[in-house]
């Protein structure tokens, strides 16, 4: 039996509100942050990066107002060719965000991203990126290169 996440001193207790409002924070069972995602439908399907879920037998999802859930690997649909994963998260109290079917985002367009709060970023172009998963390296074409902030260091 798993200890309650609400138990004082539990390793996950300190990670409750790491996601920005509107996002779902993903952690491993030891409480280490793995990434963020967003809810895409009324069923609580979370879209996140493949990297965030790769190789984990269980994930802890943190939503709004202290809501959380633990899901097993069978709740994860990996989409490594796209660099994405879908997670059946259930009711985490987070409203779904819109998903587009656009094939591209034009260079110079502005997009909203979670980066210490919601920020605008300008699209500089696209590139192919690689990340190393537990099984192999995955190439993800069409990743957006973004300019964030005006200080030149973001």
Short mmCIF file of C-alpha atoms in Angstrom, two decimals:
data_model
loop_
_atom_site.label_atom_id
_atom_site.label_comp_id
_atom_site.label_asym_id
_atom_site.label_seq_id
_atom_site.Cartn_x
_atom_site.Cartn_y
_atom_site.Cartn_z
CA UNK A 1 0.00 0.00 0.00
CA UNK A 2 1.28 3.45 -0.94
CA UNK A 3 1.61 6.10 1.76
CA UNK A 4 -0.81 8.98 1.43
CA UNK A 5 0.48 11.96 -0.51
CA UNK A 6 -1.19 14.08 2.15
CA UNK A 7 0.92 12.65 4.95
CA UNK A 8 3.13 15.31 6.56
CA UNK A 9 6.72 14.92 5.44
CA UNK A 10 5.87 12.75 2.44
CA UNK A 11 8.50 13.25 -0.28
CA UNK A 12 5.87 14.45 -2.78
CA UNK A 13 4.24 16.95 -0.44
CA UNK A 14 6.68 19.72 -1.37
CA UNK A 15 5.98 19.34 -5.10
CA UNK A 16 2.25 20.00 -4.99
CA UNK A 17 2.16 23.33 -6.78
CA UNK A 18 5.14 23.31 -9.14
CA UNK A 19 3.04 23.63 -12.28
CA UNK A 20 1.72 26.96 -13.47
CA UNK A 21 -2.06 27.36 -13.28
CA UNK A 22 -3.65 25.52 -16.17
CA UNK A 23 -0.88 22.92 -16.31
CA UNK A 24 -0.36 19.50 -14.78
CA UNK A 25 2.97 18.78 -13.07
CA UNK A 26 4.41 15.29 -13.55
CA UNK A 27 6.72 13.69 -10.97
CA UNK A 28 8.20 10.26 -10.40
CA UNK A 29 7.34 8.42 -7.19
CA UNK A 30 10.45 9.80 -5.46
CA UNK A 31 9.09 13.33 -6.00
CA UNK A 32 11.50 14.36 -8.75
CA UNK A 33 9.89 16.67 -11.32
CA UNK A 34 9.68 15.11 -14.77
CA UNK A 35 7.87 17.85 -16.67
CA UNK A 36 4.56 19.54 -17.26
CA UNK A 37 1.62 18.86 -19.49
CA UNK A 38 -1.78 20.26 -20.27
CA UNK A 39 -5.24 18.74 -20.27
CA UNK A 40 -6.64 18.38 -23.77
CA UNK A 41 -10.15 17.02 -23.26
CA UNK A 42 -12.99 16.60 -20.77
CA UNK A 43 -11.72 13.11 -19.88
CA UNK A 44 -8.51 14.50 -18.36
CA UNK A 45 -6.12 13.37 -21.09
CA UNK A 46 -2.79 15.10 -20.46
CA UNK A 47 -0.47 15.91 -23.36
CA UNK A 48 3.17 16.00 -22.30
CA UNK A 49 6.61 15.29 -23.71
CA UNK A 50 7.74 11.73 -24.30
CA UNK A 51 10.81 12.52 -22.19
CA UNK A 52 8.66 13.26 -19.15
CA UNK A 53 7.17 9.78 -19.01
CA UNK A 54 9.90 7.65 -20.58
CA UNK A 55 10.78 4.54 -18.60
CA UNK A 56 8.58 5.24 -15.58
CA UNK A 57 6.35 2.47 -14.22
CA UNK A 58 4.23 5.07 -12.35
CA UNK A 59 3.73 8.82 -12.48
CA UNK A 60 2.30 11.28 -10.01
CA UNK A 61 0.15 13.97 -11.63
CA UNK A 62 -0.52 17.22 -9.75
CA UNK A 63 -3.43 19.36 -10.89
CA UNK A 64 -5.39 22.27 -9.46
CA UNK A 65 -6.29 22.88 -5.82
CA UNK A 66 -4.13 20.04 -4.49
CA UNK A 67 -5.73 17.39 -6.70
CA UNK A 68 -3.37 14.60 -7.63
CA UNK A 69 -3.32 11.09 -8.96
CA UNK A 70 -0.94 8.21 -9.47
CA UNK A 71 -1.09 6.46 -12.82
CA UNK A 72 0.67 3.35 -14.04
CA UNK A 73 2.47 2.85 -17.35
CA UNK A 74 -0.69 1.41 -18.93
CA UNK A 75 -2.27 4.89 -18.64
CA UNK A 76 0.47 6.30 -20.90
CA UNK A 77 0.33 6.26 -24.69
CA UNK A 78 3.85 7.04 -25.93
CA UNK A 79 4.22 8.87 -29.24
CA UNK A 80 8.03 8.99 -29.52
CA UNK A 81 8.08 9.88 -33.20
CA UNK A 82 6.29 13.10 -32.25
CA UNK A 83 8.17 13.62 -28.99
CA UNK A 84 4.83 13.46 -27.16
CA UNK A 85 2.89 11.22 -24.82
CA UNK A 86 -0.76 11.07 -23.80
CA UNK A 87 -1.57 10.27 -20.18
CA UNK A 88 -5.03 9.32 -18.96
CA UNK A 89 -5.02 11.58 -15.93
CA UNK A 90 -8.65 11.65 -14.84
CA UNK A 91 -10.16 14.57 -12.94
CA UNK A 92 -7.29 16.82 -11.89
CA UNK A 93 -9.41 19.98 -11.75
CA UNK A 94 -7.60 21.56 -14.71
CA UNK A 95 -9.62 22.95 -17.60
CA UNK A 96 -8.74 21.64 -21.08
CA UNK A 97 -6.69 23.89 -23.34
CA UNK A 98 -7.28 24.07 -27.09
CA UNK A 99 -5.25 21.87 -29.42
CA UNK A 100 -4.69 22.93 -33.01
CA UNK A 101 -4.39 20.86 -36.13
CA UNK A 102 -2.04 23.30 -37.85
CA UNK A 103 0.91 21.68 -39.58
CA UNK A 104 3.17 24.68 -39.06
CA UNK A 105 3.55 27.91 -37.15
CA UNK A 106 4.99 30.70 -39.26
CA UNK A 107 8.32 32.26 -38.41
CA UNK A 108 7.78 35.51 -36.53
CA UNK A 109 4.51 34.39 -34.94
CA UNK A 110 4.07 34.64 -31.18
CA UNK A 111 3.10 31.68 -29.02
CA UNK A 112 2.27 31.35 -25.30
CA UNK A 113 4.47 29.02 -23.28
CA UNK A 114 4.75 28.11 -19.59
CA UNK A 115 8.08 29.50 -18.41
CA UNK A 116 7.90 30.73 -14.83
CA UNK A 117 4.32 31.77 -15.61
CA UNK A 118 2.72 32.19 -19.02
CA UNK A 119 5.02 34.11 -21.37
CA UNK A 120 5.03 35.02 -25.02
CA UNK A 121 7.78 33.70 -27.24
CA UNK A 122 8.55 34.53 -30.87
CA UNK A 123 9.01 31.65 -33.32
CA UNK A 124 12.45 31.85 -34.94
CA UNK A 125 12.04 28.75 -37.08
CA UNK A 126 12.10 24.98 -36.82
CA UNK A 127 14.83 22.43 -36.25
CA UNK A 128 15.27 18.73 -35.64
CA UNK A 129 16.06 17.81 -32.04
CA UNK A 130 17.17 14.57 -30.43
CA UNK A 131 16.54 13.20 -26.98
CA UNK A 132 17.86 10.01 -25.48
CA UNK A 133 15.19 7.70 -24.11
CA UNK A 134 15.59 4.44 -22.23
CA UNK A 135 15.42 2.42 -25.46
CA UNK A 136 17.27 4.64 -27.96
CA UNK A 137 17.77 8.16 -29.23
CA UNK A 138 14.70 9.70 -30.88
CA UNK A 139 14.88 12.40 -33.54
CA UNK A 140 11.98 14.84 -33.50
CA UNK A 141 11.72 16.97 -36.64
CA UNK A 142 9.92 20.30 -36.68
CA UNK A 143 10.65 21.45 -33.11
CA UNK A 144 10.10 25.18 -32.78
CA UNK A 145 13.05 27.44 -32.02
CA UNK A 146 11.78 30.21 -29.76
CA UNK A 147 13.04 33.57 -28.56
CA UNK A 148 11.86 34.19 -25.01
CA UNK A 149 12.36 37.51 -23.25
CA UNK A 150 14.33 40.55 -24.29
CA UNK A 151 17.43 40.14 -22.12
CA UNK A 152 19.10 37.86 -24.66
CA UNK A 153 19.81 35.24 -22.02
CA UNK A 154 16.50 33.35 -22.25
#
